[in-house]
Amino acid sequence: MKLLTAGESHGKTLIAIIEGLPSNLEIDIEDINRHLALRQSGYGRGGRQKIESDKVEILSGVRNRLTLGSPLSFAVKNADYENWKEFMSPEGCDVDKKRLTCVRPGHADLTGMIKYDQTDARNILERASARETAVRVAAGSIAKQYLKKLGVEVSGYVKSVCGITDENDYTFEQLDSAKANPLFMLNGKTERLAMKKIDELTERGDTAGGVIEIRVKGLKSGFGSCMQYGEKLDAVLCAAVMSVQAIKGVEVGLGFKAADLAGSKVHDEIYYDGNFRRRTNNAGGIEGGMSNGEEIVLRAAMKPIPTLMRGLETVDFITKKPAVAAKERSDVAAICAAEIVLESVVAFALADVVSRRLGGDNMREVIERYNKLK
């Protein structure tokens, strides 16, 4: 299963093509739109979310709500394009009015300009923007629908914001309730403290990052491989998580905490009750690059958004003189959006791994093959 995306942040539309979906998967468009709306929610978001109201438009590969087995293509239009048409039109536009040369620290601006031989950072930032994740969320929602037919679910919550951390543990069934809260956190006291922190950062023209936990329930053992490094499930999922804008770290299970403990406190002891099980899940559901039947647990560190309203010191790419970084419209905190995006990319990467093992040209074959696994 492959995903190809295209489109710029302020361009006409975002486009995606999914290749490898089996036929007869029922596509719930309203569920896709629900995920797109969740991506635009959350405390600390900026003005762009007041302009866009993302909806998916299926262009091909689906008839009467069922996939055909052919490539599925879809679009998420940029409502803000009408405000940017005179600066972004592919048919011809005035590029000077929105030229950006005071490159922003933490962005793709400077490195991208050098790599692609540009003198305007807009030709870089428009594609590097996290706006691209709208179509990845739509694709991830479709992947979730595929996985759900097999009894596999993906969910998550925000664990910390700018160092204010929820240290509690939660069952998988509790996670979805986080989406009803302003910061997708599950502890009300911690969330209120985090919101207060965001308010303080807003006053200072600063930004916040945080930590997100993603979990997968219902995946049987044996997905991924110990035979080739590139097929290890943790490598695949961590790569998907790291592909998301602003993510700078990822861990599985205990993650970095495992380095501080003795082996007897880390490795999950095994017992048998008709099935092989682990007494704990410190491995985060993955051993030797393969799912072991326990819940998969991933945590990702999101850096603070690099576009600060107060601006950071930089250099003008053209004059080479000191400058203050441009103040593009931005968020103070986009941790809720990142949580939805991470659920989506994990779901799509996992759907790819599952489909490669199971094969199947139609959903009946896929479900039958999955049910035969132990």
CSV table of C-alpha atoms in Angstrom, one decimal:
chain,number,residue,atom,x,y,z
A,1,MET,CA,0.0,0.0,0.0
A,2,LYS,CA,1.5,3.3,-1.1
A,3,LEU,CA,0.7,6.9,-0.6
A,4,LEU,CA,1.7,9.8,-2.8
A,5,THR,CA,0.8,13.4,-1.9
A,6,ALA,CA,1.1,16.7,-3.7
A,7,GLY,CA,0.1,20.3,-3.2
A,8,GLU,CA,1.3,23.5,-1.5
A,9,SER,CA,0.1,25.2,1.7
A,10,HIS,CA,-1.6,28.1,-0.2
A,11,GLY,CA,-2.0,26.4,-3.5
A,12,LYS,CA,-5.2,25.4,-5.2
A,13,THR,CA,-5.6,22.0,-3.4
A,14,LEU,CA,-3.9,19.1,-1.7
A,15,ILE,CA,-4.0,15.8,-3.7
A,16,ALA,CA,-3.2,12.2,-2.7
A,17,ILE,CA,-3.2,8.8,-4.3
A,18,ILE,CA,-3.4,5.5,-2.4
A,19,GLU,CA,-2.3,2.5,-4.3
A,20,GLY,CA,-2.8,-1.1,-3.1
A,21,LEU,CA,-6.2,-0.9,-1.4
A,22,PRO,CA,-8.2,-4.1,-1.9
A,23,SER,CA,-11.7,-3.9,-3.4
A,24,ASN,CA,-14.9,-3.8,-1.4
A,25,LEU,CA,-13.6,-1.7,1.5
A,26,GLU,CA,-16.4,0.5,2.5
A,27,ILE,CA,-15.3,4.1,2.7
A,28,ASP,CA,-16.9,6.3,5.3
A,29,ILE,CA,-16.4,9.9,4.1
A,30,GLU,CA,-17.9,11.5,7.2
A,31,ASP,CA,-15.3,9.6,9.3
A,32,ILE,CA,-12.6,11.0,7.2
A,33,ASN,CA,-14.0,14.5,7.6
A,34,ARG,CA,-14.3,14.0,11.3
A,35,HIS,CA,-10.6,13.3,11.5
A,36,LEU,CA,-9.8,16.3,9.3
A,37,ALA,CA,-11.9,18.5,11.7
A,38,LEU,CA,-10.0,17.0,14.7
A,39,ARG,CA,-6.7,17.9,13.0
A,40,GLN,CA,-7.9,21.6,12.9
A,41,SER,CA,-8.9,21.6,16.6
A,42,GLY,CA,-7.1,22.2,19.9
A,43,TYR,CA,-6.0,24.9,22.2
A,44,GLY,CA,-3.4,27.3,20.9
A,45,ARG,CA,-4.2,27.1,17.2
A,46,GLY,CA,-3.8,30.0,14.9
A,47,GLY,CA,-5.9,32.0,12.4
A,48,ARG,CA,-5.6,29.6,9.4
A,49,GLN,CA,-8.0,27.2,11.1
A,50,LYS,CA,-10.7,29.9,11.0
A,51,ILE,CA,-10.4,30.1,7.2
A,52,GLU,CA,-10.2,26.4,6.3
A,53,SER,CA,-12.9,23.9,7.0
A,54,ASP,CA,-11.3,20.8,5.5
A,55,LYS,CA,-13.5,18.3,3.6
A,56,VAL,CA,-12.3,15.4,1.5
A,57,GLU,CA,-13.4,14.9,-2.1
A,58,ILE,CA,-13.0,11.3,-3.5
A,59,LEU,CA,-11.9,11.6,-7.1
A,60,SER,CA,-11.4,8.0,-8.2
A,61,GLY,CA,-11.2,4.4,-7.0
A,62,VAL,CA,-14.5,4.3,-5.1
A,63,ARG,CA,-18.0,3.6,-6.4
A,64,ASN,CA,-21.1,3.6,-4.2
A,65,ARG,CA,-18.8,3.9,-1.1
A,66,LEU,CA,-16.8,0.7,-2.0
A,67,THR,CA,-13.2,0.6,-3.2
A,68,LEU,CA,-12.7,-0.9,-6.6
A,69,GLY,CA,-9.2,-2.2,-6.1
A,70,SER,CA,-7.9,0.6,-8.4
A,71,PRO,CA,-5.8,3.6,-7.1
A,72,LEU,CA,-7.9,5.8,-4.8
A,73,SER,CA,-7.4,9.5,-5.3
A,74,PHE,CA,-8.8,12.4,-3.3
A,75,ALA,CA,-8.4,16.1,-2.8
A,76,VAL,CA,-8.6,18.5,0.2
A,77,LYS,CA,-9.1,22.0,-1.2
A,78,ASN,CA,-7.4,25.0,0.3
A,79,ALA,CA,-10.1,27.7,0.9
A,80,ASP,CA,-7.3,30.2,1.6
A,81,TYR,CA,-6.1,29.9,-2.0
A,82,GLU,CA,-8.6,32.6,-3.0
A,83,ASN,CA,-6.7,35.0,-0.8
A,84,TRP,CA,-3.4,33.9,-2.3
A,85,LYS,CA,-4.3,33.4,-5.9
A,86,GLU,CA,-2.5,36.5,-7.1
A,87,PHE,CA,0.7,35.3,-5.4
A,88,MET,CA,0.4,31.5,-6.0
A,89,SER,CA,-1.3,30.9,-9.3
A,90,PRO,CA,0.5,28.4,-11.5
A,91,GLU,CA,-0.9,30.2,-14.5
A,92,GLY,CA,1.1,33.3,-13.6
A,93,CYS,CA,1.3,35.6,-10.6
A,94,ASP,CA,3.2,38.3,-8.8
A,95,VAL,CA,5.8,36.4,-6.8
A,96,ASP,CA,7.5,39.6,-5.4
A,97,LYS,CA,4.6,40.6,-3.2
A,98,LYS,CA,4.9,37.5,-1.0
A,99,ARG,CA,8.7,36.9,-1.4
A,100,LEU,CA,10.4,35.7,1.8
A,101,THR,CA,14.1,36.1,2.2
A,102,CYS,CA,14.5,36.5,5.9
A,103,VAL,CA,14.8,32.7,6.5
A,104,ARG,CA,13.2,31.3,9.6
A,105,PRO,CA,15.3,29.3,12.1
A,106,GLY,CA,13.9,25.8,12.6
A,107,HIS,CA,12.3,25.7,9.1
A,108,ALA,CA,13.2,24.2,5.8
A,109,ASP,CA,13.7,27.7,4.4
A,110,LEU,CA,17.5,28.1,4.2
A,111,THR,CA,18.6,24.6,3.5
A,112,GLY,CA,15.8,24.2,0.9
A,113,MET,CA,16.7,27.4,-0.9
A,114,ILE,CA,20.3,26.3,-1.3
A,115,LYS,CA,19.3,22.7,-2.3
A,116,TYR,CA,16.7,23.8,-4.9
A,117,ASP,CA,18.6,26.9,-6.2
A,118,GLN,CA,15.9,29.3,-5.1
A,119,THR,CA,16.0,33.0,-4.0
A,120,ASP,CA,12.5,33.0,-2.5
A,121,ALA,CA,11.8,30.8,0.6
A,122,ARG,CA,8.1,30.6,-0.4
A,123,ASN,CA,9.1,28.1,-3.1
A,124,ILE,CA,10.3,25.9,-0.2
A,125,LEU,CA,8.0,26.6,2.7
A,126,GLU,CA,4.8,26.1,0.8
A,127,ARG,CA,5.5,22.4,0.4
A,128,ALA,CA,7.4,21.9,3.7
A,129,SER,CA,4.4,23.3,5.6
A,130,ALA,CA,2.5,21.0,7.9
A,131,ARG,CA,-0.6,21.9,5.8
A,132,GLU,CA,0.5,18.8,3.8
A,133,THR,CA,-0.6,16.6,6.7
A,134,ALA,CA,-4.3,17.3,5.9
A,135,VAL,CA,-4.1,14.6,3.1
A,136,ARG,CA,-2.1,12.3,5.3
A,137,VAL,CA,-4.8,12.5,7.9
A,138,ALA,CA,-7.4,11.6,5.2
A,139,ALA,CA,-5.3,8.7,4.0
A,140,GLY,CA,-4.8,7.6,7.6
A,141,SER,CA,-8.5,7.6,8.2
A,142,ILE,CA,-8.9,5.3,5.3
A,143,ALA,CA,-6.2,3.1,6.6
A,144,LYS,CA,-8.0,3.0,10.0
A,145,GLN,CA,-11.1,1.8,8.2
A,146,TYR,CA,-9.1,-1.0,6.6
A,147,LEU,CA,-7.5,-2.0,9.9
A,148,LYS,CA,-10.8,-1.8,11.8
A,149,LYS,CA,-12.2,-4.6,9.6
A,150,LEU,CA,-9.5,-6.8,11.1
A,151,GLY,CA,-10.2,-5.7,14.7
A,152,VAL,CA,-7.1,-3.4,14.8
A,153,GLU,CA,-7.5,0.1,16.3
A,154,VAL,CA,-5.2,3.1,16.6
A,155,SER,CA,-5.7,5.8,19.2
A,156,GLY,CA,-3.6,8.2,21.3
A,157,TYR,CA,-3.5,11.3,23.6
A,158,VAL,CA,-1.3,14.2,24.5
A,159,LYS,CA,1.0,13.3,27.4
A,160,SER,CA,2.8,16.6,28.0
A,161,VAL,CA,2.9,20.2,26.8
A,162,CYS,CA,6.1,22.3,27.2
A,163,GLY,CA,7.3,20.1,30.1
A,164,ILE,CA,3.9,19.9,31.9
A,165,THR,CA,3.4,16.1,32.0
A,166,ASP,CA,0.7,13.7,32.8
A,167,GLU,CA,2.4,10.7,34.5
A,168,ASN,CA,-0.7,8.6,34.7
A,169,ASP,CA,-1.3,5.3,32.8
A,170,TYR,CA,-4.5,4.8,30.8
A,171,THR,CA,-6.3,1.9,29.2
A,172,PHE,CA,-6.7,1.9,25.5
A,173,GLU,CA,-10.5,2.3,25.9
A,174,GLN,CA,-9.9,5.6,27.8
A,175,LEU,CA,-7.8,7.3,25.0
A,176,ASP,CA,-10.6,8.4,22.6
A,177,SER,CA,-12.2,10.5,25.4
A,178,ALA,CA,-9.2,12.8,25.2
A,179,LYS,CA,-10.5,14.2,21.8
A,180,ALA,CA,-13.3,16.0,23.7
A,181,ASN,CA,-10.7,18.0,25.7
A,182,PRO,CA,-9.1,21.3,24.7
A,183,LEU,CA,-5.5,19.8,24.6
A,184,PHE,CA,-6.4,16.1,24.1
A,185,MET,CA,-5.0,15.4,27.6
A,186,LEU,CA,-6.7,13.0,30.0
A,187,ASN,CA,-5.9,14.6,33.3
A,188,GLY,CA,-7.9,17.7,33.8
A,189,LYS,CA,-5.5,19.3,36.3
A,190,THR,CA,-2.5,18.8,34.1
A,191,GLU,CA,-4.4,20.1,31.1
A,192,ARG,CA,-5.4,23.3,32.9
A,193,LEU,CA,-1.8,23.9,33.8
A,194,ALA,CA,-0.7,23.3,30.2
A,195,MET,CA,-3.4,25.7,28.9
A,196,LYS,CA,-2.1,28.4,31.3
A,197,LYS,CA,1.4,27.8,30.0
A,198,ILE,CA,0.2,28.3,26.4
A,199,ASP,CA,-1.5,31.5,27.4
A,200,GLU,CA,1.8,32.7,28.9
A,201,LEU,CA,3.7,31.8,25.7
A,202,THR,CA,1.1,33.5,23.6
A,203,GLU,CA,1.7,36.8,25.5
A,204,ARG,CA,5.4,36.4,24.9
A,205,GLY,CA,5.0,35.6,21.2
A,206,ASP,CA,6.5,32.2,21.9
A,207,THR,CA,5.5,28.6,21.1
A,208,ALA,CA,5.2,25.1,22.7
A,209,GLY,CA,5.8,21.5,21.8
A,210,GLY,CA,5.1,18.4,23.8
A,211,VAL,CA,4.9,14.6,23.9
A,212,ILE,CA,2.2,12.4,22.2
A,213,GLU,CA,1.5,8.8,22.9
A,214,ILE,CA,0.1,6.6,20.2
A,215,ARG,CA,-1.2,3.1,20.8
A,216,VAL,CA,-2.3,0.2,18.6
A,217,LYS,CA,-4.7,-2.5,19.9
A,218,GLY,CA,-5.7,-5.8,18.3
A,219,LEU,CA,-2.7,-6.5,16.1
A,220,LYS,CA,-1.8,-10.1,16.0
A,221,SER,CA,1.8,-11.3,16.4
A,222,GLY,CA,4.2,-11.7,13.6
A,223,PHE,CA,3.9,-8.4,11.6
A,224,GLY,CA,7.2,-7.0,10.6
A,225,SER,CA,10.3,-9.1,10.3
A,226,CYS,CA,13.6,-10.0,12.0
A,227,MET,CA,15.1,-11.1,8.7
A,228,GLN,CA,15.8,-7.8,7.1
A,229,TYR,CA,16.6,-4.5,8.9
A,230,GLY,CA,14.2,-2.5,6.7
A,231,GLU,CA,11.3,-4.7,7.5
A,232,LYS,CA,11.4,-4.4,11.3
A,233,LEU,CA,8.1,-3.1,12.5
A,234,ASP,CA,9.5,-0.6,14.9
A,235,ALA,CA,11.8,0.8,12.2
A,236,VAL,CA,8.8,1.2,9.9
A,237,LEU,CA,6.5,2.8,12.5
A,238,CYS,CA,9.3,5.1,13.9
A,239,ALA,CA,10.1,6.2,10.3
A,240,ALA,CA,6.5,7.1,9.7
A,241,VAL,CA,6.3,9.1,13.0
A,242,MET,CA,9.6,10.9,12.2
A,243,SER,CA,8.3,11.9,8.8
A,244,VAL,CA,5.8,14.3,10.4
A,245,GLN,CA,6.8,17.9,10.6
A,246,ALA,CA,8.2,19.1,14.0
A,247,ILE,CA,8.7,15.5,15.3
A,248,LYS,CA,12.3,15.3,16.7
A,249,GLY,CA,12.2,12.1,18.7
A,250,VAL,CA,10.3,8.8,19.0
A,251,GLU,CA,10.5,5.8,21.4
A,252,VAL,CA,8.8,2.4,21.7
A,253,GLY,CA,7.5,1.0,24.9
A,254,LEU,CA,9.8,2.0,27.8
A,255,GLY,CA,12.0,3.8,25.3
A,256,PHE,CA,14.9,5.8,26.8
A,257,LYS,CA,13.8,4.7,30.4
A,258,ALA,CA,15.0,1.2,29.5
A,259,ALA,CA,18.6,2.4,29.4
A,260,ASP,CA,18.5,3.2,33.1
A,261,LEU,CA,17.1,-0.1,34.3
A,262,ALA,CA,18.5,-3.6,34.9
A,263,GLY,CA,17.4,-6.2,32.4
A,264,SER,CA,15.2,-8.0,35.0
A,265,LYS,CA,13.2,-4.8,35.2
A,266,VAL,CA,12.9,-4.3,31.4
A,267,HIS,CA,12.2,-7.6,29.6
A,268,ASP,CA,8.6,-8.8,29.6
A,269,GLU,CA,8.3,-12.3,31.2
A,270,ILE,CA,6.2,-14.8,29.3
A,271,TYR,CA,3.4,-17.2,30.4
A,272,TYR,CA,0.9,-19.5,28.7
A,273,ASP,CA,-2.8,-19.7,29.3
A,274,GLY,CA,-3.9,-21.3,26.0
A,275,ASN,CA,-2.0,-18.4,24.3
A,276,PHE,CA,1.4,-17.0,24.8
A,277,ARG,CA,1.3,-13.7,26.8
A,278,ARG,CA,3.5,-11.2,28.5
A,279,ARG,CA,3.1,-10.1,32.1
A,280,THR,CA,4.2,-6.6,31.3
A,281,ASN,CA,4.5,-4.6,28.1
A,282,ASN,CA,7.8,-2.7,28.4
A,283,ALA,CA,8.7,-3.7,24.9
A,284,GLY,CA,5.7,-1.7,23.6
A,285,GLY,CA,4.3,-4.6,21.7
A,286,ILE,CA,7.3,-5.2,19.4
A,287,GLU,CA,10.1,-7.7,19.9
A,288,GLY,CA,12.8,-8.5,17.4
A,289,GLY,CA,11.2,-6.1,14.9
A,290,MET,CA,7.9,-8.0,15.0
A,291,SER,CA,4.6,-7.4,16.7
A,292,ASN,CA,4.1,-9.8,19.7
A,293,GLY,CA,0.4,-9.5,20.1
A,294,GLU,CA,0.5,-6.9,22.9
A,295,GLU,CA,-0.5,-3.3,22.5
A,296,ILE,CA,2.0,-1.3,20.4
A,297,VAL,CA,3.1,1.8,22.4
A,298,LEU,CA,4.9,4.7,20.7
A,299,ARG,CA,5.7,8.2,22.0
A,300,ALA,CA,6.8,11.1,19.9
A,301,ALA,CA,8.5,14.4,20.9
A,302,MET,CA,7.2,17.4,19.0
A,303,LYS,CA,9.4,20.5,19.0
A,304,PRO,CA,8.0,24.0,19.6
A,305,ILE,CA,6.6,25.5,16.4
A,306,PRO,CA,9.6,27.4,14.8
A,307,THR,CA,7.5,30.4,13.6
A,308,LEU,CA,7.5,32.8,16.5
A,309,MET,CA,5.4,35.9,16.4
A,310,ARG,CA,8.2,37.9,18.1
A,311,GLY,CA,10.6,36.6,15.5
A,312,LEU,CA,14.1,35.1,15.9
A,313,GLU,CA,17.4,36.5,14.8
A,314,THR,CA,18.4,35.4,11.3
A,315,VAL,CA,20.0,36.6,8.1
A,316,ASP,CA,18.4,37.9,4.9
A,317,PHE,CA,19.3,35.3,2.2
A,318,ILE,CA,19.8,38.0,-0.5
A,319,THR,CA,21.6,40.8,1.4
A,320,LYS,CA,23.4,38.5,3.9
A,321,LYS,CA,22.7,41.1,6.5
A,322,PRO,CA,21.2,40.4,10.0
A,323,ALA,CA,17.4,40.4,10.1
A,324,VAL,CA,14.4,39.2,12.2
A,325,ALA,CA,12.6,36.1,10.9
A,326,ALA,CA,9.4,36.6,9.0
A,327,LYS,CA,6.2,36.2,11.0
A,328,GLU,CA,4.1,33.8,8.9
A,329,ARG,CA,0.6,33.1,10.3
A,330,SER,CA,1.2,30.3,12.8
A,331,ASP,CA,0.0,28.5,15.9
A,332,VAL,CA,1.3,28.8,19.4
A,333,ALA,CA,0.7,25.1,20.0
A,334,ALA,CA,-0.4,22.5,17.4
A,335,ILE,CA,0.0,19.4,19.7
A,336,CYS,CA,-3.6,18.3,19.1
A,337,ALA,CA,-3.1,18.4,15.4
A,338,ALA,CA,0.1,16.5,15.7
A,339,GLU,CA,-1.7,13.8,17.7
A,340,ILE,CA,-4.2,13.3,15.0
A,341,VAL,CA,-1.5,13.3,12.3
A,342,LEU,CA,0.5,10.7,14.2
A,343,GLU,CA,-2.4,8.4,14.6
A,344,SER,CA,-2.9,8.7,10.9
A,345,VAL,CA,0.7,8.0,9.8
A,346,VAL,CA,1.0,5.1,12.2
A,347,ALA,CA,-2.3,3.6,10.8
A,348,PHE,CA,-1.2,4.0,7.2
A,349,ALA,CA,2.3,2.5,7.8
A,350,LEU,CA,0.7,-0.4,9.7
A,351,ALA,CA,-1.9,-1.0,7.0
A,352,ASP,CA,1.0,-1.2,4.5
A,353,VAL,CA,2.8,-3.8,6.7
A,354,VAL,CA,-0.4,-5.8,7.2
A,355,SER,CA,-1.3,-5.7,3.5
A,356,ARG,CA,2.1,-6.9,2.4
A,357,ARG,CA,1.9,-9.9,4.7
A,358,LEU,CA,-1.7,-10.8,3.9
A,359,GLY,CA,-2.0,-9.8,0.3
A,360,GLY,CA,-5.5,-10.1,-1.0
A,361,ASP,CA,-7.3,-8.4,-3.9
A,362,ASN,CA,-10.5,-7.9,-2.0
A,363,MET,CA,-11.5,-7.4,1.6
A,364,ARG,CA,-13.1,-10.9,2.0
A,365,GLU,CA,-9.7,-12.5,1.2
A,366,VAL,CA,-7.9,-10.1,3.5
A,367,ILE,CA,-10.2,-10.8,6.5
A,368,GLU,CA,-10.2,-14.5,6.0
A,369,ARG,CA,-6.3,-14.6,5.9
A,370,TYR,CA,-6.1,-12.4,9.0
A,371,ASN,CA,-8.5,-14.5,11.0
A,372,LYS,CA,-6.4,-17.6,10.3
A,373,LEU,CA,-3.4,-16.1,12.0
A,374,LYS,CA,-2.7,-17.0,15.7
